[in-house]
């Protein structure tokens, strides 16, 4: 059983949001400082968003690989420490915005550093680093080779989606692929090298966190991106036609987040084929996730029992139908390979009895959101008096407004404001965030997680994502020193008062 019993608490912040002079948060000093902050605050959990390499829109939920890491999180300082580049190579550092990420500018700057580092490694390799690299490539061969070839081929086709590549590389024969690998040998090695650096840094950081008694919650999207190594190399696992075009795509119908639904565009799994392989691809994915994280949050867990299929070519999420998912067959496969790693099920959205039944059977805790609690229904499952101990409560998620923005008087109905005041004992607007934290920490929920933006009491300009929009998401960054001793004192008080860890 996956049931959580211990009363834990933590903070959600993606590494891109850490302070750094290099335009984006990374796995360097800012990440270590944050772990020290968690330790000093009495917290025991750090939750991150998906760590994969992102493409158009910069969404971590649309990645070029379900296994690879985001190269932009590699710390330039670590490259200096490894003597792959010099301190002089870091300059000139562009004048980056300290409050938000400019992905295009960061990509140009960091790619230049990565190429210098690779040239050093390729032409004058450090013996011990080379041995580490060779071991890494061998241990990760199942996904790394496909990913590196995919990215090298993407470069050869000016970044276009694999469906727009030359016909022979869209679905290459063994002979064609071998010829490509021979011609682009150095570029393929470059992408393997970048992944080596990322995972080397991540595992070092995870070790530091675990030694400080901090566990890491990772987040994995249920679906994969169409333009990914996963789909390109395993087309038989997805609902595609003979030319590789999706037949139906993923999304959700109109709901709280969007009046027209959400058209994600991810290809849907062929569950009949997945089942025939005993869910081999999913097992590899979950084994990889279990190595990276102590706890894995499965986004859109509803997809395990049923999924919303939208005809390819649709303009929004209004048209579609619910189809049956693999259910317990998939969770059984997952449980076979994850060892001691725990699972959190993101079960938000429409009520699906089969999801609740599956959570009961597996012991996976579901999620509660305080922002969803005060609709007027006194039996709303997001109200703290309705929680079961085996649940994870958030103030809001990366898809929501910040607490400050959500609980503004002008944003709520008068009767909702009255219920909020009665329920949490709020007498002034400036008290709301503190009362929400106190209410969550005092609840019976086994785990409490708040976004860093809510700990900092920031308005909704700092929200991480607005669903259904592109261009201004995933950009928020903390400024150096923004988390202070006052925040440490407040979180420590909450932990001590309500018996959390």
Short mmCIF file of C-alpha atoms in Angstrom, two decimals, residues 127-386:
data_model
loop_
_atom_site.label_atom_id
_atom_site.label_comp_id
_atom_site.label_asym_id
_atom_site.label_seq_id
_atom_site.Cartn_x
_atom_site.Cartn_y
_atom_site.Cartn_z
CA UNK A 127 39.83 10.36 -17.32
CA UNK A 128 37.54 10.11 -14.29
CA UNK A 129 34.80 12.22 -15.86
CA UNK A 130 35.01 10.11 -19.01
CA UNK A 131 34.56 6.93 -16.98
CA UNK A 132 31.51 8.48 -15.30
CA UNK A 133 30.15 9.46 -18.69
CA UNK A 134 30.62 5.97 -20.13
CA UNK A 135 28.89 4.44 -17.11
CA UNK A 136 26.01 6.91 -17.44
CA UNK A 137 25.53 6.11 -21.13
CA UNK A 138 25.50 2.38 -20.41
CA UNK A 139 23.05 2.65 -17.49
CA UNK A 140 20.64 4.86 -19.47
CA UNK A 141 21.03 3.27 -22.88
CA UNK A 142 17.34 2.34 -23.21
CA UNK A 143 16.20 5.94 -23.54
CA UNK A 144 19.39 7.96 -24.02
CA UNK A 145 20.27 6.71 -27.49
CA UNK A 146 16.80 7.46 -28.88
CA UNK A 147 16.78 10.89 -27.28
CA UNK A 148 20.24 11.90 -28.49
CA UNK A 149 19.53 10.76 -32.06
CA UNK A 150 16.14 12.50 -31.96
CA UNK A 151 17.66 15.82 -30.84
CA UNK A 152 20.53 15.61 -33.33
CA UNK A 153 18.04 14.92 -36.11
CA UNK A 154 15.90 17.80 -34.90
CA UNK A 155 18.94 20.08 -35.24
CA UNK A 156 19.59 18.72 -38.73
CA UNK A 157 16.03 19.75 -39.64
CA UNK A 158 16.23 23.28 -38.16
CA UNK A 159 14.24 22.39 -35.06
CA UNK A 160 11.15 21.17 -36.91
CA UNK A 161 8.79 18.61 -35.43
CA UNK A 162 9.78 15.03 -36.40
CA UNK A 163 6.68 14.74 -38.59
CA UNK A 164 8.21 17.39 -40.88
CA UNK A 165 11.57 15.64 -41.29
CA UNK A 166 12.77 13.87 -44.40
CA UNK A 167 10.63 10.79 -45.00
CA UNK A 168 13.48 8.38 -44.33
CA UNK A 169 14.12 9.83 -40.84
CA UNK A 170 10.46 10.12 -39.88
CA UNK A 171 10.39 6.34 -39.53
CA UNK A 172 13.99 5.27 -40.15
CA UNK A 173 15.02 1.74 -40.98
CA UNK A 174 17.93 0.27 -39.01
CA UNK A 175 20.21 0.98 -41.98
CA UNK A 176 19.10 4.62 -42.32
CA UNK A 177 19.43 5.23 -38.61
CA UNK A 178 22.93 3.73 -38.50
CA UNK A 179 23.99 5.98 -41.37
CA UNK A 180 22.62 9.02 -39.55
CA UNK A 181 24.34 8.05 -36.30
CA UNK A 182 27.63 7.69 -38.17
CA UNK A 183 27.33 11.07 -39.91
CA UNK A 184 26.20 12.94 -36.78
CA UNK A 185 28.27 11.02 -34.25
CA UNK A 186 29.68 14.10 -32.51
CA UNK A 187 26.31 15.87 -32.24
CA UNK A 188 24.73 12.74 -30.76
CA UNK A 189 27.54 12.49 -28.23
CA UNK A 190 26.96 16.16 -27.37
CA UNK A 191 23.36 15.47 -26.36
CA UNK A 192 24.41 12.47 -24.30
CA UNK A 193 27.02 14.65 -22.61
CA UNK A 194 24.45 17.32 -21.73
CA UNK A 195 22.23 14.68 -20.14
CA UNK A 196 25.21 13.35 -18.24
CA UNK A 197 25.85 16.81 -16.79
CA UNK A 198 22.21 17.30 -15.84
CA UNK A 199 21.82 13.98 -14.06
CA UNK A 200 25.19 14.32 -12.37
CA UNK A 201 24.11 17.65 -10.89
CA UNK A 202 20.63 16.46 -10.00
CA UNK A 203 21.76 13.34 -8.15
CA UNK A 204 24.34 15.37 -6.25
CA UNK A 205 21.62 17.85 -5.23
CA UNK A 206 19.20 15.07 -4.31
CA UNK A 207 21.86 13.49 -2.09
CA UNK A 208 22.32 16.84 -0.33
CA UNK A 209 18.55 17.16 0.17
CA UNK A 210 18.14 13.61 1.48
CA UNK A 211 21.04 14.04 3.89
CA UNK A 212 19.20 17.10 5.24
CA UNK A 213 16.10 14.90 5.69
CA UNK A 214 14.38 16.60 2.76
CA UNK A 215 12.52 14.34 0.33
CA UNK A 216 11.81 15.45 -3.23
CA UNK A 217 8.39 15.18 -4.86
CA UNK A 218 8.69 14.92 -8.63
CA UNK A 219 5.88 15.58 -11.08
CA UNK A 220 5.27 13.58 -14.25
CA UNK A 221 2.71 14.40 -16.96
CA UNK A 222 0.36 11.52 -17.70
CA UNK A 223 0.68 12.06 -21.46
CA UNK A 224 3.83 12.73 -23.51
CA UNK A 225 4.40 15.43 -26.10
CA UNK A 226 3.80 14.52 -29.75
CA UNK A 227 7.13 16.10 -30.75
CA UNK A 228 9.19 13.86 -28.50
CA UNK A 229 11.70 11.06 -28.68
CA UNK A 230 9.15 8.88 -26.90
CA UNK A 231 6.64 9.06 -29.75
CA UNK A 232 9.19 9.18 -32.59
CA UNK A 233 10.93 6.01 -31.39
CA UNK A 234 7.82 4.13 -30.23
CA UNK A 235 5.03 5.03 -32.66
CA UNK A 236 3.29 1.70 -32.16
CA UNK A 237 2.42 2.72 -28.59
CA UNK A 238 0.32 5.71 -29.65
CA UNK A 239 -2.87 6.36 -31.60
CA UNK A 240 -1.31 7.46 -34.91
CA UNK A 241 -2.25 6.80 -38.53
CA UNK A 242 0.12 5.18 -41.02
CA UNK A 243 1.77 8.53 -41.76
CA UNK A 244 2.34 9.34 -38.08
CA UNK A 245 -0.53 11.80 -37.73
CA UNK A 246 -2.46 11.64 -34.43
CA UNK A 247 -5.95 10.21 -34.76
CA UNK A 248 -7.16 11.73 -31.50
CA UNK A 249 -5.42 13.95 -28.97
CA UNK A 250 -5.58 14.59 -25.24
CA UNK A 251 -7.28 17.41 -23.40
CA UNK A 252 -10.14 18.09 -21.02
CA UNK A 253 -13.68 19.35 -21.56
CA UNK A 254 -14.82 22.81 -20.39
CA UNK A 255 -14.26 23.19 -16.64
CA UNK A 256 -13.24 25.60 -13.89
CA UNK A 257 -10.00 26.48 -15.70
CA UNK A 258 -11.37 27.09 -19.19
CA UNK A 259 -14.85 27.63 -20.69
CA UNK A 260 -13.77 26.00 -23.96
CA UNK A 261 -11.91 23.12 -22.36
CA UNK A 262 -8.22 22.52 -22.90
CA UNK A 263 -6.72 21.12 -26.10
CA UNK A 264 -3.36 19.76 -25.02
CA UNK A 265 -2.63 18.02 -28.32
CA UNK A 266 -0.76 15.07 -26.80
CA UNK A 267 -1.12 11.79 -28.67
CA UNK A 268 -3.17 9.15 -26.85
CA UNK A 269 -1.80 5.78 -25.80
CA UNK A 270 -2.80 2.56 -27.50
CA UNK A 271 -3.59 0.78 -24.28
CA UNK A 272 -4.13 -2.54 -26.03
CA UNK A 273 -0.54 -2.48 -27.29
CA UNK A 274 0.80 -1.20 -23.95
CA UNK A 275 -0.93 -4.07 -22.18
CA UNK A 276 0.52 -6.65 -24.57
CA UNK A 277 4.01 -5.47 -23.59
CA UNK A 278 3.02 -5.68 -19.90
CA UNK A 279 3.29 -1.86 -19.84
CA UNK A 280 7.05 -2.07 -20.45
CA UNK A 281 7.40 1.60 -21.46
CA UNK A 282 5.51 2.77 -18.37
CA UNK A 283 7.61 0.52 -16.16
CA UNK A 284 10.82 2.03 -17.53
CA UNK A 285 9.40 5.52 -17.06
CA UNK A 286 8.41 4.87 -13.44
CA UNK A 287 11.71 3.18 -12.62
CA UNK A 288 13.51 6.26 -13.96
CA UNK A 289 11.25 8.55 -11.93
CA UNK A 290 11.80 6.49 -8.79
CA UNK A 291 15.54 7.06 -9.11
CA UNK A 292 15.10 10.83 -9.44
CA UNK A 293 12.50 11.40 -6.74
CA UNK A 294 11.41 10.13 -3.35
CA UNK A 295 7.74 10.73 -4.17
CA UNK A 296 6.16 10.90 -7.65
CA UNK A 297 3.05 12.97 -8.37
CA UNK A 298 1.20 11.67 -11.43
CA UNK A 299 -0.46 14.59 -13.16
CA UNK A 300 -3.97 14.04 -14.59
CA UNK A 301 -4.32 10.72 -12.78
CA UNK A 302 -7.90 10.53 -14.02
CA UNK A 303 -6.36 9.32 -17.31
CA UNK A 304 -5.60 5.98 -15.66
CA UNK A 305 -9.30 5.15 -15.47
CA UNK A 306 -10.67 7.24 -18.35
CA UNK A 307 -9.34 9.80 -20.80
CA UNK A 308 -10.86 12.53 -22.93
CA UNK A 309 -10.24 11.92 -26.63
CA UNK A 310 -10.55 14.95 -28.92
CA UNK A 311 -10.59 14.44 -32.71
CA UNK A 312 -7.29 15.60 -34.24
CA UNK A 313 -7.69 19.00 -35.90
CA UNK A 314 -10.23 20.32 -33.38
CA UNK A 315 -9.88 23.97 -32.37
CA UNK A 316 -10.63 23.51 -28.67
CA UNK A 317 -11.67 20.96 -26.07
CA UNK A 318 -15.43 21.19 -26.58
CA UNK A 319 -15.63 18.19 -28.88
CA UNK A 320 -14.47 14.90 -27.52
CA UNK A 321 -15.51 11.74 -25.73
CA UNK A 322 -14.50 9.91 -22.57
CA UNK A 323 -12.88 6.52 -23.20
CA UNK A 324 -11.88 3.81 -20.76
CA UNK A 325 -8.28 3.72 -19.49
CA UNK A 326 -6.22 0.75 -18.26
CA UNK A 327 -7.16 1.23 -14.60
CA UNK A 328 -5.64 -1.09 -12.03
CA UNK A 329 -3.64 -2.97 -14.67
CA UNK A 330 -1.44 0.12 -15.00
CA UNK A 331 -1.14 0.85 -11.28
CA UNK A 332 -0.21 -2.79 -10.67
CA UNK A 333 2.56 -2.43 -13.26
CA UNK A 334 3.73 0.80 -11.62
CA UNK A 335 3.78 -0.73 -8.16
CA UNK A 336 5.94 -3.60 -9.42
CA UNK A 337 8.87 -1.27 -10.20
CA UNK A 338 8.81 1.76 -7.88
CA UNK A 339 10.14 0.12 -4.74
CA UNK A 340 9.82 2.43 -1.72
CA UNK A 341 8.93 5.48 -3.81
CA UNK A 342 5.49 6.87 -2.96
CA UNK A 343 2.84 8.04 -5.44
CA UNK A 344 0.57 11.08 -5.23
CA UNK A 345 -2.42 11.07 -7.57
CA UNK A 346 -3.49 14.41 -9.05
CA UNK A 347 -7.20 13.57 -9.07
CA UNK A 348 -8.58 17.09 -9.60
CA UNK A 349 -11.34 17.92 -12.05
CA UNK A 350 -14.62 16.12 -12.60
CA UNK A 351 -15.72 13.56 -10.04
CA UNK A 352 -15.04 10.04 -11.30
CA UNK A 353 -16.12 7.22 -8.96
CA UNK A 354 -13.65 4.82 -10.59
CA UNK A 355 -10.76 7.12 -9.65
CA UNK A 356 -11.84 7.22 -6.00
CA UNK A 357 -12.20 3.44 -5.99
CA UNK A 358 -8.72 3.00 -7.49
CA UNK A 359 -7.17 5.36 -4.94
CA UNK A 360 -8.83 3.40 -2.17
CA UNK A 361 -7.47 0.15 -3.57
CA UNK A 362 -3.91 1.37 -4.25
CA UNK A 363 -3.60 3.59 -1.20
CA UNK A 364 -2.40 6.51 -3.36
CA UNK A 365 -3.31 9.81 -1.69
CA UNK A 366 -5.37 12.27 -3.72
CA UNK A 367 -5.16 16.07 -3.70
CA UNK A 368 -7.18 18.81 -2.00
CA UNK A 369 -7.04 22.49 -2.95
CA UNK A 370 -8.09 25.16 -0.43
CA UNK A 371 -8.80 27.64 -3.21
CA UNK A 372 -11.57 25.26 -4.35
CA UNK A 373 -13.08 24.89 -0.88
CA UNK A 374 -15.47 27.81 -0.33
CA UNK A 375 -18.06 27.36 -3.06
CA UNK A 376 -20.90 27.32 -0.55
CA UNK A 377 -21.32 23.55 -0.36
CA UNK A 378 -20.55 22.57 3.23
CA UNK A 379 -19.66 19.06 2.06
CA UNK A 380 -17.16 20.19 -0.60
CA UNK A 381 -14.32 17.65 -0.55
CA UNK A 382 -11.76 20.49 -0.52
CA UNK A 383 -12.96 21.82 2.85
CA UNK A 384 -10.54 20.72 5.59
CA UNK A 385 -13.29 19.14 7.72
CA UNK A 386 -13.94 16.75 4.80
#
